[in-house]
């Protein structure tokens, strides 16, 4: 039997190169080796306020992006989280075995709470528990994510182990899969922060749907470090970030890239990187536009049905283990 993977992206804003290089790209590579479930995590997206019409549109846009980057619905299951009610149900159960102190420690919560300061939603606080439910429902062996999700994965493992210990063997304990390169693509306007959909400064992220002029402008205005040399050097995070994006999009080795840019300036790097990115995005955007509405509806309905069958079986077991029974 193939091992299983599960991962997801929130339909909360413009999907960017960080999401692609840190997550989606690896899903495509892994899907033939693993039985794969790729979720559009709209229940996670509503942990911050969303415009309903926009959320619905972004959910469908993200499904198109999954298909366009190369997720093959013949081998992978693509579905929308809110189509499978067991995600929210299992999250409640897991809430009851999670400690406040565990969630208070989460870096993402602390960062988002700091940005929102007043009226921080309970949903943001509880986000990692819902994520644990997403993963454990499918008995995933592996969870391909960017570096930022590592801490959440550790909590998922702890909750699975705790439940198994207290109620009997129920969940598979998943491992994170974090790519060796690209796990943390940084903001173009502040290379100390990760590239993020929710960044107020839109210049920090290259959206997968950005047009060529926008891409050129964003790279042109990207922050650089002091110094002149174009080398992969962790101590110069801005250039390191630009070079990492270049490396992942061209498939060239670091040595080839350093040799290519030897004696050239930052402006050259930025303009070549912009063109490489535009050439990568052009066919991707065409494929996104080519996915028809009917095709999308059919795929999402099939995906939800397949996901539901597995989620229902796990949740039935959870209820049995916990004594959650009613009429027989
Ligand atoms: N900058 C990044 N570099 C590498 N991987 C990244 N991921 C996100 N940002 C980077 C990975 O993308 C997947 C989906 O992320 P998400 O939508 O669930 O939310 P996120 O991690 O919180 O990403 P954003 O873009 O920062 O969204 P907002 O601003 O809405 O919170 C995950 O696997 C993540 O690791």
XYZ file of C-alpha atoms and ligand atoms in Angstrom:
363
model
C 0.000 0.000 0.000
C 1.221 3.487 -0.834
C 1.871 5.841 2.040
C -0.403 8.844 2.290
C 0.201 12.594 2.183
C -2.080 15.488 3.005
C -1.492 19.194 2.633
C -3.410 22.382 2.004
C -3.297 26.094 1.243
C -5.676 28.779 2.495
C -7.732 30.570 -0.167
C -7.022 33.806 1.652
C -5.520 36.250 -0.778
C -3.089 35.955 -3.617
C -1.151 32.726 -3.815
C 2.511 33.584 -4.182
C 5.838 32.101 -5.199
C 6.530 31.148 -1.566
C 3.399 28.978 -1.475
C 4.413 27.456 -4.788
C 8.094 26.837 -4.058
C 7.583 25.822 -0.427
C 4.526 23.630 -0.902
C 2.682 23.157 -4.216
C 5.757 22.298 -6.252
C 6.622 19.481 -3.873
C 3.104 18.101 -3.924
C 3.384 17.672 -7.677
C 6.653 15.786 -7.264
C 5.327 13.551 -4.474
C 1.868 12.716 -5.826
C 2.941 9.662 -7.835
C 4.812 8.126 -4.966
C 2.102 8.696 -2.325
C -1.654 8.488 -2.137
C -2.293 12.233 -2.051
C -4.951 14.507 -0.580
C -4.763 18.223 -1.323
C -7.200 20.405 0.486
C -8.282 24.011 0.007
C -8.484 25.030 3.629
C -11.269 27.597 3.612
C -12.162 26.983 7.285
C -8.641 28.132 8.112
C -9.097 31.198 5.925
C -12.062 32.412 8.005
C -9.901 32.655 11.126
C -9.497 36.244 9.921
C -12.390 38.253 8.420
C -13.097 37.415 4.755
C -15.485 38.903 2.252
C -17.865 35.976 1.457
C -18.026 36.521 -2.316
C -14.270 36.941 -2.507
C -13.622 33.862 -0.381
C -15.840 31.780 -2.653
C -14.054 33.096 -5.749
C -10.598 32.562 -4.229
C -11.524 29.014 -3.253
C -12.315 28.149 -6.856
C -9.298 30.053 -8.122
C -7.065 28.042 -5.817
C -8.553 24.784 -7.100
C -7.668 25.952 -10.615
C -4.154 26.744 -9.430
C -3.770 23.236 -7.971
C -4.669 21.782 -11.354
C -2.535 24.251 -13.302
C 0.641 23.631 -11.287
C 0.307 19.944 -12.101
C -1.764 18.225 -9.424
C -3.301 15.367 -11.370
C -6.861 14.621 -10.221
C -6.524 11.085 -11.613
C -3.961 10.263 -8.951
C -4.621 12.904 -6.269
C -7.732 13.954 -4.390
C -8.447 17.695 -4.513
C -11.208 18.930 -2.230
C -12.524 21.890 -0.260
C -12.249 21.582 3.521
C -15.783 22.811 4.301
C -17.210 20.083 2.031
C -16.103 17.494 4.599
C -17.830 18.168 7.910
C -15.548 15.843 9.889
C -12.740 18.449 9.829
C -14.669 20.712 12.182
C -16.029 17.785 14.195
C -12.629 16.244 14.834
C -11.183 19.676 15.616
C -13.693 19.952 18.471
C -12.688 16.567 19.842
C -8.999 17.474 19.617
C -9.695 20.804 21.323
C -10.741 18.798 24.320
C -7.309 17.168 24.630
C -5.265 20.289 23.775
C -3.804 22.550 26.439
C -4.054 26.325 26.256
C -0.329 26.562 26.927
C 0.410 24.510 23.802
C -1.462 26.964 21.592
C -0.106 30.034 23.378
C 3.397 28.945 22.361
C 2.640 28.900 18.626
C 4.742 31.438 16.753
C 2.161 32.007 14.014
C -0.521 32.813 16.598
C 1.802 35.168 18.426
C 2.687 36.982 15.191
C -0.902 37.246 13.948
C -2.163 38.272 17.381
C 0.497 40.959 17.543
C -0.654 42.343 14.183
C -4.310 42.325 15.219
C -3.790 43.219 18.859
C -7.441 43.892 19.729
C -10.193 41.336 19.288
C -7.950 38.475 18.232
C -10.283 35.693 17.134
C -10.520 32.348 18.888
C -10.173 30.805 15.421
C -6.619 32.118 15.047
C -5.744 30.694 18.426
C -7.289 27.339 17.535
C -5.886 27.186 13.990
C -3.263 24.503 14.776
C -5.929 22.175 16.219
C -7.996 22.397 13.049
C -4.822 21.708 11.107
C -4.180 18.627 13.252
C -7.717 17.439 12.489
C -7.126 17.935 8.734
C -4.085 15.700 8.852
C -5.197 13.028 11.306
C -8.551 12.456 9.589
C -6.738 11.073 6.562
C -4.206 9.041 8.558
C -1.478 10.884 6.625
C 2.080 9.538 6.862
C 3.709 12.654 5.511
C 2.774 16.344 5.407
C 4.648 18.440 2.832
C 4.785 22.018 4.154
C 7.037 25.042 4.314
C 9.262 25.682 7.325
C 6.624 27.969 8.945
C 4.324 25.009 9.586
C 6.868 22.828 11.372
C 5.734 23.852 14.846
C 2.095 23.090 13.976
C 3.128 19.666 12.738
C 4.823 18.966 16.041
C 1.580 19.762 17.840
C -0.293 17.420 15.473
C 2.120 14.630 16.370
C 1.725 15.339 20.095
C -2.080 15.273 19.853
C -2.072 12.032 17.872
C 0.208 10.380 20.403
C -1.842 11.696 23.330
C -5.111 10.458 21.849
C -3.606 7.041 21.012
C -2.268 6.719 24.541
C -5.492 7.771 26.274
C -8.097 6.141 24.030
C -6.256 3.387 22.160
C -4.399 3.279 18.862
C -6.419 5.425 16.443
C -4.262 7.877 14.509
C -1.172 7.462 12.416
C 1.510 9.867 13.699
C 2.578 11.978 10.686
C 6.026 13.229 9.698
C 6.657 16.662 8.209
C 8.252 16.863 4.766
C 10.110 20.155 4.521
C 11.957 20.788 1.254
C 15.741 21.254 1.558
C 15.593 24.411 -0.614
C 12.690 26.871 -0.792
C 11.103 26.003 2.553
C 11.138 29.673 3.487
C 10.988 32.176 0.653
C 11.383 35.634 2.109
C 9.530 38.885 1.417
C 11.073 40.970 -1.370
C 10.554 44.131 0.642
C 11.758 42.765 3.978
C 14.000 39.695 3.749
C 13.755 39.093 7.494
C 10.067 38.111 7.059
C 8.623 35.250 5.038
C 6.793 36.009 1.820
C 3.169 36.084 2.915
C -0.313 36.589 1.468
C -1.372 38.702 4.400
C 1.594 41.095 4.245
C 0.260 44.669 4.087
C 3.097 45.540 1.722
C 2.009 43.928 -1.555
C 5.445 44.425 -3.104
C 6.820 41.708 -0.841
C 5.180 38.817 -2.661
C 5.100 37.732 -6.306
C 1.571 36.463 -6.940
C 1.122 33.499 -9.265
C -1.391 35.663 -11.140
C 0.762 38.801 -11.345
C 1.162 40.271 -14.830
C 4.638 40.804 -16.353
C 4.856 44.518 -15.518
C 3.933 43.895 -11.894
C 6.563 41.151 -11.659
C 9.236 43.421 -13.171
C 8.304 46.265 -10.827
C 8.326 44.111 -7.713
C 11.733 42.631 -8.489
C 13.117 46.035 -9.489
C 12.101 47.450 -6.120
C 13.207 44.389 -4.144
C 15.447 45.195 -1.199
C 19.105 44.188 -1.596
C 22.010 43.898 0.840
C 25.124 45.993 1.071
C 28.047 44.592 -0.883
C 28.350 43.828 -4.574
C 28.992 40.159 -5.065
C 26.231 37.841 -6.200
C 26.767 34.703 -4.149
C 24.657 32.321 -2.045
C 25.563 33.686 1.358
C 23.145 33.263 4.281
C 24.541 36.401 5.877
C 23.125 38.426 2.968
C 19.479 37.351 3.172
C 18.034 39.551 0.419
C 20.404 38.339 -2.320
C 20.273 34.794 -0.969
C 16.498 34.891 -1.328
C 16.583 36.205 -4.901
C 19.170 33.594 -5.853
C 17.125 30.813 -4.243
C 14.081 31.775 -6.307
C 16.297 31.868 -9.416
C 17.737 28.443 -8.556
C 14.333 26.826 -8.076
C 12.789 28.320 -11.207
C 15.726 27.549 -13.531
C 16.853 24.245 -12.025
C 20.486 25.388 -12.314
C 23.060 24.550 -9.654
C 24.345 27.186 -7.252
C 27.801 27.011 -8.879
C 26.347 27.611 -12.348
C 24.336 30.561 -11.074
C 27.254 32.170 -9.249
C 29.459 31.729 -12.332
C 26.751 33.245 -14.532
C 26.405 36.361 -12.367
C 30.086 36.748 -11.595
C 31.117 40.366 -12.255
C 27.499 41.459 -12.847
C 25.422 43.783 -10.680
C 22.222 43.490 -8.683
C 20.198 45.212 -11.425
C 21.146 42.432 -13.833
C 20.166 39.728 -11.329
C 16.805 41.388 -10.715
C 16.005 41.845 -14.375
C 16.979 38.262 -15.298
C 15.043 36.910 -12.356
C 11.988 38.910 -13.434
C 12.163 37.427 -16.945
C 12.637 33.868 -15.642
C 9.622 34.351 -13.374
C 7.473 35.825 -16.154
C 8.324 32.869 -18.414
C 7.413 30.493 -15.604
C 4.113 32.274 -14.878
C 2.953 32.720 -18.482
C 2.001 29.075 -19.250
C 0.830 28.587 -15.667
C -1.622 31.481 -15.977
C -2.862 30.108 -19.307
C -3.548 26.748 -17.692
C -5.349 28.431 -14.780
C -7.643 30.248 -17.211
C -8.242 27.078 -19.235
C -9.921 25.149 -16.409
C -13.654 25.294 -17.138
C -16.394 25.719 -14.532
C -18.044 22.359 -15.211
C -14.764 20.510 -15.040
C -13.985 22.225 -11.745
C -17.403 21.418 -10.263
C -17.068 17.770 -11.213
C -13.537 17.447 -9.832
C -14.392 19.114 -6.536
C -17.521 16.977 -6.105
C -15.553 13.783 -6.787
C -12.746 14.925 -4.512
C -15.149 15.726 -1.666
C -16.820 12.348 -1.964
C -13.536 10.467 -1.834
C -12.253 12.598 1.062
C -15.525 12.137 2.959
C -15.366 8.365 2.745
C -11.979 8.311 4.492
C -12.738 11.110 6.951
C -15.999 9.440 7.984
C -14.242 6.164 8.731
C -11.615 7.839 10.943
C -14.192 9.931 12.753
C -16.420 6.882 13.334
C -13.435 5.235 15.035
C -12.774 8.353 17.144
C -16.371 8.424 18.360
C -16.256 4.745 19.201
C -12.978 5.114 21.098
C -14.343 8.061 23.110
C -17.731 6.590 23.861
C -19.531 9.194 21.747
C -22.563 7.071 20.921
C -26.230 7.887 20.783
C -29.173 5.985 19.332
C -28.186 2.526 18.124
N 7.237 32.223 2.323
C 7.032 30.926 2.215
N 8.047 30.114 1.818
C 7.835 28.779 1.690
N 6.653 28.170 1.943
C 5.621 28.947 2.335
N 4.344 28.688 2.654
C 3.706 29.836 2.981
N 4.557 30.861 2.897
C 5.758 30.360 2.502
C 3.746 27.358 2.608
O 2.610 27.421 1.790
C 1.634 26.512 2.278
C 0.306 27.172 2.363
O 0.311 28.219 3.293
P -1.073 28.716 3.881
O -1.901 29.326 2.862
O -1.721 27.633 4.619
O -0.726 29.776 4.924
P 0.554 30.386 5.456
O 1.600 29.375 5.735
O 0.158 31.220 6.621
O 0.982 31.230 4.186
P 0.882 32.749 3.954
O 1.122 32.983 2.520
O 1.768 33.467 4.906
O -0.618 33.070 4.241
P -1.285 34.045 5.262
O -0.583 35.340 5.072
O -2.708 34.047 4.797
O -1.104 33.480 6.626
C 2.138 25.976 3.609
O 2.679 24.685 3.405
C 3.225 26.940 3.973
O 4.227 26.312 4.739
